[in-house]
Coordinates of C-alpha atoms and ligand atoms in Angstrom, one line a residue:
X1 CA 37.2 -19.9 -14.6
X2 CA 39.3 -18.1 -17.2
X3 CA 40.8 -14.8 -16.2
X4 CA 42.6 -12.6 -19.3
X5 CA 43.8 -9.9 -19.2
X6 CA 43.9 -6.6 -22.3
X7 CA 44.0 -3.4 -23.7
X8 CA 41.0 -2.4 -25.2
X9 CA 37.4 -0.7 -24.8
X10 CA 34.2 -1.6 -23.7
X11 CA 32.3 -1.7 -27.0
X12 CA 35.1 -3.7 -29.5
X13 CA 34.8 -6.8 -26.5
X14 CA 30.9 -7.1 -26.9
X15 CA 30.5 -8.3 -23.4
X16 CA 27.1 -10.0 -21.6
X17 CA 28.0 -8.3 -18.5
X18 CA 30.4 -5.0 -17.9
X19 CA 31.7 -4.3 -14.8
X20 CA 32.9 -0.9 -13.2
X21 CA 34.9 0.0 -10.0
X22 CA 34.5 3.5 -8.3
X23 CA 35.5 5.0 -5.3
X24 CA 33.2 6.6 -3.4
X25 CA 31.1 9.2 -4.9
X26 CA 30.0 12.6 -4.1
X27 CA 26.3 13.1 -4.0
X28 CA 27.3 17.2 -4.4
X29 CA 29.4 16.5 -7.4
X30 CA 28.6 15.2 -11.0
X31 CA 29.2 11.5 -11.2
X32 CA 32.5 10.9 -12.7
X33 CA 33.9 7.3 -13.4
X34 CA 36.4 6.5 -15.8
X35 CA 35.5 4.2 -18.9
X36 CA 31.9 5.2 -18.5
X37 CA 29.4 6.5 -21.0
X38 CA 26.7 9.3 -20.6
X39 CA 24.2 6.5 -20.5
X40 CA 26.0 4.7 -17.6
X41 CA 26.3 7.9 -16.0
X42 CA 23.0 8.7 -15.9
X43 CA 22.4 5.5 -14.6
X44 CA 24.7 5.6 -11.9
X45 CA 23.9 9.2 -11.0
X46 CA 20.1 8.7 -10.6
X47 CA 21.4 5.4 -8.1
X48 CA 23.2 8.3 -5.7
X49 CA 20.4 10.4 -6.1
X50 CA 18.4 7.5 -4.5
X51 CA 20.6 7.0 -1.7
X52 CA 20.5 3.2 -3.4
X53 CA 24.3 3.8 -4.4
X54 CA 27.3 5.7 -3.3
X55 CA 30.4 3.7 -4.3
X56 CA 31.5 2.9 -0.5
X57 CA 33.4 -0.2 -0.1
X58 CA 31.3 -4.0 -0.2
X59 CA 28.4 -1.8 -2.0
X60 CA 27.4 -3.0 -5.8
X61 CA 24.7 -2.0 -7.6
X62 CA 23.4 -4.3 -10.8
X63 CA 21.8 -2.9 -13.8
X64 CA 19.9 -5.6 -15.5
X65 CA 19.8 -4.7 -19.5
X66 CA 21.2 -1.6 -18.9
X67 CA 22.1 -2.2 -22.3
X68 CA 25.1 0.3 -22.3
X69 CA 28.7 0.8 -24.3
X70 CA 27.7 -2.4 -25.8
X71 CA 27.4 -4.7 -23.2
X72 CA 23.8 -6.2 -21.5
X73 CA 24.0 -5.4 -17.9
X74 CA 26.0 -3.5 -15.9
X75 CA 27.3 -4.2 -12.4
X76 CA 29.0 -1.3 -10.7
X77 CA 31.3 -2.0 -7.1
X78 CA 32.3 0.3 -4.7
X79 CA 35.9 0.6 -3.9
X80 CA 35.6 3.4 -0.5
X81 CA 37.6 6.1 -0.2
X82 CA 40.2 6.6 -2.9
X83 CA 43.2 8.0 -0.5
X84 CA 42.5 4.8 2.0
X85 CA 42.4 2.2 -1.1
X86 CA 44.6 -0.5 -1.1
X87 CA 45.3 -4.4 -2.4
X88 CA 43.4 -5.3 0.5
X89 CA 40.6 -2.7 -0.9
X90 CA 40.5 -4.0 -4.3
X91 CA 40.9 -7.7 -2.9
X92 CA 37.7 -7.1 -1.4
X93 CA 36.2 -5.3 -4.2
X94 CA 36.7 -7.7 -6.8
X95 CA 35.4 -10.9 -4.8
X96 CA 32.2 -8.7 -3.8
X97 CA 32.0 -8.6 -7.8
X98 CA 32.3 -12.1 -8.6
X99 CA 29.9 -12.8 -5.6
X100 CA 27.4 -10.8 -7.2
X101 CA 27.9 -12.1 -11.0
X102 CA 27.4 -15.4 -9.2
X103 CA 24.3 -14.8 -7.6
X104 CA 23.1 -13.1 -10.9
X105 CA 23.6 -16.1 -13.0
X106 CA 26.3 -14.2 -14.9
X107 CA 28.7 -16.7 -16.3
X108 CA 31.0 -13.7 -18.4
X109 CA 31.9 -10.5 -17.9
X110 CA 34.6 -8.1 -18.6
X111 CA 36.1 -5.7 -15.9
X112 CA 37.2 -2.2 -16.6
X113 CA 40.5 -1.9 -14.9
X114 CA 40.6 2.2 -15.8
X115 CA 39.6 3.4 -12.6
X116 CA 42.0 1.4 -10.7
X117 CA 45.3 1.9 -12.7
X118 CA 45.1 4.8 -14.9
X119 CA 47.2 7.5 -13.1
X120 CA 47.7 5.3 -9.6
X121 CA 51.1 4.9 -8.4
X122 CA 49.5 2.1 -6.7
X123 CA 48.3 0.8 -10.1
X124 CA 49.8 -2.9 -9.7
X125 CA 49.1 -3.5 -6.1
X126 CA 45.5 -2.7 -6.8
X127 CA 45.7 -5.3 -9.6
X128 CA 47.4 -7.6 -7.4
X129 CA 44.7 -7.2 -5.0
X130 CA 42.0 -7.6 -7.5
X131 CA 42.8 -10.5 -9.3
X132 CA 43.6 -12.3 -6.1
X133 CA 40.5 -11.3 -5.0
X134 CA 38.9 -13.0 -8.1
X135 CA 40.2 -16.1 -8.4
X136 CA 40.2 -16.4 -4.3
X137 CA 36.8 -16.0 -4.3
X138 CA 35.6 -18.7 -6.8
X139 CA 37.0 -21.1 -4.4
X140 CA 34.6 -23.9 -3.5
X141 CA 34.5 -27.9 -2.3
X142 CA 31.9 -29.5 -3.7
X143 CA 33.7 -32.2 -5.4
X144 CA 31.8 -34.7 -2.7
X145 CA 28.2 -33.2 -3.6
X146 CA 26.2 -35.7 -6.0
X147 CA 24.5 -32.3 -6.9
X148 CA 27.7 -30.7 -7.6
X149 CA 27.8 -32.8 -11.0
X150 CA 24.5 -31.8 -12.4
X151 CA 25.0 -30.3 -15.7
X152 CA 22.8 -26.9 -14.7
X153 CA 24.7 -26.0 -11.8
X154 CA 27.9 -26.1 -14.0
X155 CA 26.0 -23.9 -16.5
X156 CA 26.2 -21.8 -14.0
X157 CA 29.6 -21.3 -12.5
X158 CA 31.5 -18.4 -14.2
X159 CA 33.6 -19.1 -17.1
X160 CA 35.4 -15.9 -18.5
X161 CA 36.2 -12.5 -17.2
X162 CA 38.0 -10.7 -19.1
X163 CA 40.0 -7.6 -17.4
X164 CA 40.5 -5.1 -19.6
X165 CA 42.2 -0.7 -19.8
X166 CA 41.8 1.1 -22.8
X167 CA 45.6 2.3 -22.1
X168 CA 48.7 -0.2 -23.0
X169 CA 49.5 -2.6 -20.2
X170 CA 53.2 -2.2 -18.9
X171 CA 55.3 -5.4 -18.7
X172 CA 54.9 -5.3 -14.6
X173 CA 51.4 -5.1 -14.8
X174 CA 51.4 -8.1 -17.3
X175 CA 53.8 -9.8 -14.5
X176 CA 51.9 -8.9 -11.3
X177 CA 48.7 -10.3 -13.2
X178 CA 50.6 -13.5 -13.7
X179 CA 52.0 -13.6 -10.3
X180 CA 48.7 -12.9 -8.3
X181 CA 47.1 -16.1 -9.9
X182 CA 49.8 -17.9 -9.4
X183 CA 49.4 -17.5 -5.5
X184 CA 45.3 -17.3 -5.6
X185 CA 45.6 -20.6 -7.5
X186 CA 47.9 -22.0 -5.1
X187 CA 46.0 -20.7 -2.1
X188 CA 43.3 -22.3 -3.4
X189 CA 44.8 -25.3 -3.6
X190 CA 46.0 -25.0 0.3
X191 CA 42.4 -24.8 0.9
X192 CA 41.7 -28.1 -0.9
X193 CA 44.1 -30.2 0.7
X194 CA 42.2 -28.8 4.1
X195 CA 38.9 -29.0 3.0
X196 CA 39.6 -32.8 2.5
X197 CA 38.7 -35.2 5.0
X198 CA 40.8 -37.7 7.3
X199 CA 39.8 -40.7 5.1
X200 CA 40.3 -38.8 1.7
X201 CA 43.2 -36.9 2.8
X202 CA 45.6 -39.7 4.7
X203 CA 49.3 -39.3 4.7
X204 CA 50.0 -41.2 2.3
X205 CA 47.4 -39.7 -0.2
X206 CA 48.7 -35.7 1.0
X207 CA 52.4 -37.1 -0.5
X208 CA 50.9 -38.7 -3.5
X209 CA 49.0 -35.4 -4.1
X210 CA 52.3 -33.2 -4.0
X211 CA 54.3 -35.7 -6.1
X212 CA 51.2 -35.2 -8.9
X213 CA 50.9 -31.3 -8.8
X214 CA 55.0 -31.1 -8.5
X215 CA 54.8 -32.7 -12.0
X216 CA 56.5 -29.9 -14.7
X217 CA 57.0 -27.3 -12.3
X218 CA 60.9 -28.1 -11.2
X219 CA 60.1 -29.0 -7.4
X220 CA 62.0 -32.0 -6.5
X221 CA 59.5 -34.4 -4.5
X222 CA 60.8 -37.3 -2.0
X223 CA 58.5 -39.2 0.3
X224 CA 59.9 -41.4 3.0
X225 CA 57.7 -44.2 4.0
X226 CA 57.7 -45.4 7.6
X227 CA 60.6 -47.9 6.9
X228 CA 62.9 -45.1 6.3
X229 CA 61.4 -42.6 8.6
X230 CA 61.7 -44.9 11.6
X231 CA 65.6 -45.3 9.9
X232 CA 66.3 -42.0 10.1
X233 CA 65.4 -42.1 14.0
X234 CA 62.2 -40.0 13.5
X235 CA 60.7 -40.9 17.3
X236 CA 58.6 -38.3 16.9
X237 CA 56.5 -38.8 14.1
X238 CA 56.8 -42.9 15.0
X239 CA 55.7 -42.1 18.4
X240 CA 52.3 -39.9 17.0
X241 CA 51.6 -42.7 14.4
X242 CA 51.6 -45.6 16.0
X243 CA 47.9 -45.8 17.2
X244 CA 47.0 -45.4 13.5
X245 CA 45.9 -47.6 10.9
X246 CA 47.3 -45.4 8.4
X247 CA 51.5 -45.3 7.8
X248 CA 53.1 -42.2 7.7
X249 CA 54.5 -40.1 5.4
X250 CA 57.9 -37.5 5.2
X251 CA 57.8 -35.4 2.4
X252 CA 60.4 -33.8 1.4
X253 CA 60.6 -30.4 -1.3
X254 CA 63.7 -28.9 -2.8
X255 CA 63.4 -26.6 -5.1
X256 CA 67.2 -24.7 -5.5
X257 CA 67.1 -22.3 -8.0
X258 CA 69.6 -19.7 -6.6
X259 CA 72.9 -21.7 -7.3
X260 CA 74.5 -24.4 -4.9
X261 CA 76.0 -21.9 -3.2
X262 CA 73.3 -20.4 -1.6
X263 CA 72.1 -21.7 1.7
X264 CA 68.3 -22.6 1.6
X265 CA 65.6 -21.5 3.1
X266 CA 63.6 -24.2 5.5
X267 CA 59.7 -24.3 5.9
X268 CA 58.5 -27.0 8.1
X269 CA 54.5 -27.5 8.2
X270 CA 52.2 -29.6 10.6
X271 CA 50.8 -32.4 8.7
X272 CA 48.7 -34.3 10.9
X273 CA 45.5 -35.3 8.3
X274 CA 43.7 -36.5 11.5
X275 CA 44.0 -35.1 15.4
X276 CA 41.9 -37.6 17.5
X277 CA 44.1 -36.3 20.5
X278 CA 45.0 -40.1 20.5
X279 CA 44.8 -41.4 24.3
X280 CA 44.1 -38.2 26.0
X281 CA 41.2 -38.2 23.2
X282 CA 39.5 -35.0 22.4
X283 CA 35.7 -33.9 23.1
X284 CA 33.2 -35.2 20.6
X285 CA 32.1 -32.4 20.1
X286 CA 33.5 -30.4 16.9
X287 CA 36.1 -33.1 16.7
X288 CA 35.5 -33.8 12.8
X289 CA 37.2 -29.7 12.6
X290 CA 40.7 -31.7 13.2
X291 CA 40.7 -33.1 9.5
X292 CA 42.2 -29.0 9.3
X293 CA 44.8 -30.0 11.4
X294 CA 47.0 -30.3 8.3
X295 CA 47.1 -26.4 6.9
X296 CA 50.7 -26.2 8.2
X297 CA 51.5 -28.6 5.4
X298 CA 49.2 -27.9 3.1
X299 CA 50.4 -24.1 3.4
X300 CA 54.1 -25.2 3.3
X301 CA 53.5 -27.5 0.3
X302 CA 51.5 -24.8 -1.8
X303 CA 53.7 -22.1 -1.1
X304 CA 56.6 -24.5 -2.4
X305 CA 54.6 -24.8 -5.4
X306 CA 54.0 -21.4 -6.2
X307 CA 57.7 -20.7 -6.0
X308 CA 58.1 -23.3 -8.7
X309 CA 55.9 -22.4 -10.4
X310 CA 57.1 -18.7 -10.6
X311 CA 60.5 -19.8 -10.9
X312 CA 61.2 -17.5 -8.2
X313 CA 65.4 -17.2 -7.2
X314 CA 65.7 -18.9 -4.3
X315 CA 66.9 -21.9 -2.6
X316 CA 64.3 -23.7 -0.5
X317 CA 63.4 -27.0 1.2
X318 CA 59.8 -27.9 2.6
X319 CA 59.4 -30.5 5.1
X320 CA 55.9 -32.0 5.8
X321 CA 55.6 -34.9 8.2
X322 CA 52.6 -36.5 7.8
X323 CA 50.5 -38.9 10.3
X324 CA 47.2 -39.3 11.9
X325 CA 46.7 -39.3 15.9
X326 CA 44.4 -41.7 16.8
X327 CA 44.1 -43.9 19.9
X328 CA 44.7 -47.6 18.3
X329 CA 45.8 -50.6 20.5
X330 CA 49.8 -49.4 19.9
X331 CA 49.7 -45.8 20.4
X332 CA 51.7 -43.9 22.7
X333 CA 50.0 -43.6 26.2
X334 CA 50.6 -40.8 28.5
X335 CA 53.6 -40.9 30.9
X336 CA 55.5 -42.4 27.5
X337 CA 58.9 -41.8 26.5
X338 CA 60.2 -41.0 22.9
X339 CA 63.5 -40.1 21.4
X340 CA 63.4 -37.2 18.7
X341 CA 66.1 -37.4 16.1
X342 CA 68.9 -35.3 17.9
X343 CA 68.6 -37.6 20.7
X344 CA 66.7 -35.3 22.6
X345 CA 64.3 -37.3 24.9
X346 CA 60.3 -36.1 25.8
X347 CA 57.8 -37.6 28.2
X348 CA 54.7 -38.1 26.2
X349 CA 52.5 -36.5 29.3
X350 CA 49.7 -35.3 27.0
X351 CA 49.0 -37.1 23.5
X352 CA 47.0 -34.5 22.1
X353 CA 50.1 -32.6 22.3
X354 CA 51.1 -34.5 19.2
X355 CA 52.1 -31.3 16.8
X356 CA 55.1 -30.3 18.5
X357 CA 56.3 -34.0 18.1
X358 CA 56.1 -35.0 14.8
X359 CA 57.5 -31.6 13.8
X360 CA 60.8 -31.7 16.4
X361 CA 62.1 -34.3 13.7
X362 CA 61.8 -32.0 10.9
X363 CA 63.1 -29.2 12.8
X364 CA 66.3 -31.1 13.5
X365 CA 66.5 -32.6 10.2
X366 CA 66.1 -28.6 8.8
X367 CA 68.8 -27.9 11.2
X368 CA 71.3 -30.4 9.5
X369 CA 70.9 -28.3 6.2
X370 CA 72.6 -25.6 7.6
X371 CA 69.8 -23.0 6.6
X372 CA 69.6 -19.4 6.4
X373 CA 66.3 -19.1 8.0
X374 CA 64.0 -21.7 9.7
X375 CA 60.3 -21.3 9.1
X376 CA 57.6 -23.5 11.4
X377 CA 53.8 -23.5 11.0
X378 CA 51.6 -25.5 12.5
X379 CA 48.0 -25.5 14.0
X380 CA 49.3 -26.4 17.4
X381 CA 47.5 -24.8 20.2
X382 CA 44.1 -23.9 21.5
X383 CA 45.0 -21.8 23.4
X384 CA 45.8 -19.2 20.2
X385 CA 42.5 -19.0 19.3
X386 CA 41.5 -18.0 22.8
X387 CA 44.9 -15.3 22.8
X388 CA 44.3 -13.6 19.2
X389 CA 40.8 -15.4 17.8
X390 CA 40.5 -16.2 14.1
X391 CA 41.6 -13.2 12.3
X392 CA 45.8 -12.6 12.8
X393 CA 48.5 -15.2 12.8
X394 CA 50.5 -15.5 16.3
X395 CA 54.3 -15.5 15.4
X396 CA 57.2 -16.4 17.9
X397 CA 60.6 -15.3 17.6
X398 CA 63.4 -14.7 19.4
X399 CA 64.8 -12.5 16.2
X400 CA 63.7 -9.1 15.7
X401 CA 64.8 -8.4 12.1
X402 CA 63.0 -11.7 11.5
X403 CA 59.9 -10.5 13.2
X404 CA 60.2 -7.3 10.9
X405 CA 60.6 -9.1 7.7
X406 CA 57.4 -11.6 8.7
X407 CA 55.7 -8.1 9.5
X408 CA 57.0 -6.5 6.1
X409 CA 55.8 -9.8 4.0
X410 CA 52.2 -10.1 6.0
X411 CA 51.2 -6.5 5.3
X412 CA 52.2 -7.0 1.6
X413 CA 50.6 -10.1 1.1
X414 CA 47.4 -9.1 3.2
X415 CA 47.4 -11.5 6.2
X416 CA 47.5 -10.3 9.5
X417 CA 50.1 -11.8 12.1
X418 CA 50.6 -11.0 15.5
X419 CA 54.4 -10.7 17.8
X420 CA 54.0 -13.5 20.9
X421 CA 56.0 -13.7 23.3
X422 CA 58.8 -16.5 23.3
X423 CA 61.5 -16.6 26.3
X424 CA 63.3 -18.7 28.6
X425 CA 60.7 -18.7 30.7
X426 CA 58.9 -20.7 28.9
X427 CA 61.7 -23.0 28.0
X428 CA 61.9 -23.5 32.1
X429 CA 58.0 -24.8 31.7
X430 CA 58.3 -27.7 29.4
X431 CA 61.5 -28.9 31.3
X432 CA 61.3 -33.1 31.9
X433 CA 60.8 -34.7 35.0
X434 CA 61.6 -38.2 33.9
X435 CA 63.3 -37.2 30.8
X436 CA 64.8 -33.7 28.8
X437 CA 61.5 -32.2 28.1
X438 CA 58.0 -32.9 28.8
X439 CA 55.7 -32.3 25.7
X440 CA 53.4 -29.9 28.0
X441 CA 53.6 -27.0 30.4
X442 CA 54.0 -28.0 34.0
X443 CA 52.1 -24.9 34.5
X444 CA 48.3 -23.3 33.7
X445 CA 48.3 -20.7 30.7
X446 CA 50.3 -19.3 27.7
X447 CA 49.9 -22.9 26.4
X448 CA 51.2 -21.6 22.5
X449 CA 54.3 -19.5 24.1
X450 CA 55.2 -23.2 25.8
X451 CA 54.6 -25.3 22.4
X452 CA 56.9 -22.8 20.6
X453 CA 59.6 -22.6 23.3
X454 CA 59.6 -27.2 22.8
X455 CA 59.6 -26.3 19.1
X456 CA 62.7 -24.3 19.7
X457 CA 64.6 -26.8 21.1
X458 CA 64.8 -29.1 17.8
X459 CA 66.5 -25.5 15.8
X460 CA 69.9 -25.4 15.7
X461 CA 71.1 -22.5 18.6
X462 CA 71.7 -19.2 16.6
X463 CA 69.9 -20.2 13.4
X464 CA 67.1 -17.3 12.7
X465 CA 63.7 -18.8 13.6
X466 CA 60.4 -18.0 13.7
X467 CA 57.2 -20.4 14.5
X468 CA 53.9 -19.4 13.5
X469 CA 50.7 -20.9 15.3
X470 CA 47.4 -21.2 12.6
X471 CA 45.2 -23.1 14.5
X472 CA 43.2 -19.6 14.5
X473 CA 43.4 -18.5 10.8
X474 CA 44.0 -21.9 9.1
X475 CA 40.2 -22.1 8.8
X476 CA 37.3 -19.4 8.5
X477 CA 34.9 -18.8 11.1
X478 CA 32.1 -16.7 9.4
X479 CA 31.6 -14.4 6.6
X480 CA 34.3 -12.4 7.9
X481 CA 36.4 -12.0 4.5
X482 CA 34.4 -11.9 0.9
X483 CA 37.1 -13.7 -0.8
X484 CA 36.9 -17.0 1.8
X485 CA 34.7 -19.1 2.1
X486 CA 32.1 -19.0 4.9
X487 CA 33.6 -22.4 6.7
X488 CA 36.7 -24.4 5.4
X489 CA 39.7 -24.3 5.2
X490 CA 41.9 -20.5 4.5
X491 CA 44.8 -21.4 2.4
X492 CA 46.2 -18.6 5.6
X493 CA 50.0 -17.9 5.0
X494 CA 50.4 -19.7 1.4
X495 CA 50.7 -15.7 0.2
X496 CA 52.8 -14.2 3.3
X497 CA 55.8 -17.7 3.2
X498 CA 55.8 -16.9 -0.5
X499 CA 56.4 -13.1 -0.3
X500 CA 59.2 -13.6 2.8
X501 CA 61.3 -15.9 0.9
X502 CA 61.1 -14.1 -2.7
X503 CA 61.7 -10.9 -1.1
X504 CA 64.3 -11.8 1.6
X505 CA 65.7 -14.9 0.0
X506 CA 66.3 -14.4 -3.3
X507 CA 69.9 -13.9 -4.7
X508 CA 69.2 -10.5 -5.6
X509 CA 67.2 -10.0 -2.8
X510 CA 65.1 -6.8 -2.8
Ligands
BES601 N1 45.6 -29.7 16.7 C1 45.5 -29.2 18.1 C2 45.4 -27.7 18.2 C3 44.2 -27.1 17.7 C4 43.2 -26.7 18.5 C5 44.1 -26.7 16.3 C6 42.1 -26.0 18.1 C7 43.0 -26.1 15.9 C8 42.0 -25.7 16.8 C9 46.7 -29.7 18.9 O1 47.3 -30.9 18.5 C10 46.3 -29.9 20.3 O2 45.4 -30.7 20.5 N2 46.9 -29.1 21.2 C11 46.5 -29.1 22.6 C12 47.7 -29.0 23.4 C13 47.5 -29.2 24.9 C14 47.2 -30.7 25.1 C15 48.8 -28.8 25.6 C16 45.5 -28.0 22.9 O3 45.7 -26.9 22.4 O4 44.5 -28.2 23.5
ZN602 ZN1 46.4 -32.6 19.3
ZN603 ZN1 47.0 -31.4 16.4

């Protein structure tokens, strides 16, 4: 799909299909939507007369050859109440557009963006919103459907929309349209890599995937194989991978563009490409879901992407260790023992416990660059989904300016994360019997508080740290959010990782 974006009117673009956005309408009151005509108008007007429109947010009516200000049909979509209206608002909006087009077999159409930024102070978060919404929403995985290839159906996936405002577009505007597709398009991507399965998604292909779409965008792409991660005393990630076929992966991201001076940033992401539970093997049931159990990395890796790719001002390393955990004839067996890289020693008493492992490496390995800030996220626990279900992002910190900028980046971006609570009491629970720490609670409940409070223990003391659990959000549950899909992987956190760094981050900073 291509999205472009100019100044202009309705007429001189001779679309197939125009779309309108209003907010909600009066029924008292004469209809009045900018960029409209008096055919439009009337069109719309008889629509709230009916009770069949009234411009409330998720409602769209579609006037086939409506034949109106030189375009064939018309499709108009609510935006709600215009004081309440925000990126999230237009987000919505614009995906409950392109779901519409879709279903109408419209393959072009051109947007008016009058309504949304003429006279809005808000005018480039609603585009922001919008054209997130757009290209979010044309996300889908078919690439393993034999029917997916059939020349009709690709007749039929949209091809152009063209956004357009009869007044001049500012520079910023220009900017923030180049900037939201940057992070829809790498979103999307984060959903990819999850969508994948174990067998076309192993370790070694997630690396080989990052070094190809690093290619001409400045990030700086390393991938240790398991010679050199069992060299670097790695016992965590050798301990999850042994009972695997498959070899893993480190990959290592730099991409320094705020001077040598400046200390990095760290994001660390759960890359296990297949959670069997190993051993202490998991349920059949709903099992094939672990193929997600990647998003950490796939979030960290995208995110690092889109900051290339916007050559954003900051200095920043991503660290992905990558492994499956399966239950071969080597692998770790409960009651094991492992050493993690800063010598740290763990009894393996659970192997589906495996997250925490792999990334207590990578944590110490962060440590050792002497970072401003390190960033964790993982789909580690259960037990989130069951604290704060499928909708907001459990963070744990011990730092509450941290906590505030995560909050500050979230609301911007439009995720939705949650404060947990991390403490020493919890660093008491996952104390050793036979060795430092024991990779579970010796105790019933707040399972993710636990995983965080062993995650802690591989960060440097005093560096600012925060670890965010996704095993919740990383995938959709329902048709909770028009511009996800109904069941796959989210692409969760790509937007709010890219928005803390830039903002906090940068040499400038803001
Ligand atoms: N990958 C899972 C966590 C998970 C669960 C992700 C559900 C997505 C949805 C993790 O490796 C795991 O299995 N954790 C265990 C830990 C337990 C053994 C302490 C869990 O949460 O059950
Ligand atoms: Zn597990
Ligand atoms: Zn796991």
């Amino acid at each position: 799909m291509k999205v472009v974006l100019k100044t202009g009117d309705c007429s001189s673009l001779r679309l197939k299909t125009l779309v309108l956005f209003t907010t909600t309408l009066d029924p008292k009151k004469k209809v009045s939507i900018l960029g409209c005509d008096e055919r439009s108008l009337k069109l719309i007007g008889q629509a709230l007369n009916e009770k069949a429109f009234s411009g409330k947010a998720k409602e769209t009516i579609f006037f086939r050859s409506a034949e109106t200000m030189g375009a064939d049909h018309l499709l108009v979509v609510g935006l709600g109440d215009s004081k309440s209206l925000n990126h999230e608002g237009t987000r919505v909006a614009a995906a409950t557009a392109l779901n519409t087009l879709r279903s109408s077999k419209v393959v072009s159409a051109g947007l008016n963006l009058d309504s949304l930024i003429k006279g809005r102070k808000d005018a480039s978060d609603l585009l922001r919103g919008l054209v997130e919404g757009l290209c979010l929403a044309n996300y889908e995985f078919e690439e393993h459907k034999f029917a997916s290839k059939d020349a009709d159906k690709m007749d039929q996936k949209i091809q152009d929309l063209v956004l357009f405002s009869s007044s001049a577009l500012t520079k910023s505007l220009k900017e923030v349209f180049e900037q939201a597709q940057i992070l829809a398009d790498f979103t999307n991507f984060s959903r990819w890599l999850g969508d994948h399965s174990g067998n076309t998604m192993t370790p070694t292909m997630l690396a080989n995937q990052v070094i190809e779409k690093a290619k001409g965008t400045g990030l700086k792409v390393t991938v240790w194989d398991k010679k050199r991660i069992e060299k670097e005393r790695f016992g965590g990630l050798m301990t999850v991978s042994r009972g695997s076929a498959e070899e893993p992966r480190f990959i290592v991201m730099e991409f320094m563009n705020a001077g040598k001076t400046k200390k990095p940033v760290c994001l660390v992401g759960k890359g296990l490409t297949f959670d069997s539970g190993g051993i202490s093997i998991k349920p059949s049931a709903g099992m094939d879901e672990m193929k997600y159990d990647m998003c950490g990395g796939a979030s960290v890796i995208s995110a690092m992407l889109a900051l290339a790719r916007s050559k954003a001002k900051v200095n920043v390393i991503g660290l992905v260790p990558a492994t499956e955990n399966m239950p071969g004839a080597a692998a770790v067996k409960p009651g094991d023992i492992m050493t993690a890289r800063n010598g740290k020693t763990v009894e393996v008493l659970n192997t589906d416990a495996e997250g925490r492992l792999i990334l207590s490496d990578a944590l110490v390995y962060a440590s050792e660059k002497k970072p401003q800030a390190v960033f964790s996220v993982a789909t580690l626990t259960g037990a989130i989904v069951v604290a704060l279900g499928n909708s907001y992002t459990g963070v744990f910190t011990r730092d509450s300016k941290t906590m505030s900028r995560i909050q500050n980046a979230a609301d911007h971006a439009g995720e939705w994360v949650w404060p947990m609570p991390l403490s020493d009491h919890h660093v008491n629970d996952i104390k050793g019997y036979h060795a430092d720490l024991a990779n579970i609670s010796s105790f019933k409940g707040g399972g993710s508080s636990t995983a965080a409070a062993f995650l802690e223990q591989f960060v440097e003391g005093g560096l600012p740290y925060a670890h965010f659990d996704i095993a919740g959000t990383a995938w959709n549950v329902s048709n909770r959010l028009p511009y996800a899909p109904k069941k796959g992987a989210s692409g969760v956190l790509v937007r709010t990782l890219v928005e803390l760094t830039k903002k906090y981050f940068t040499t400038a900073g803001r």
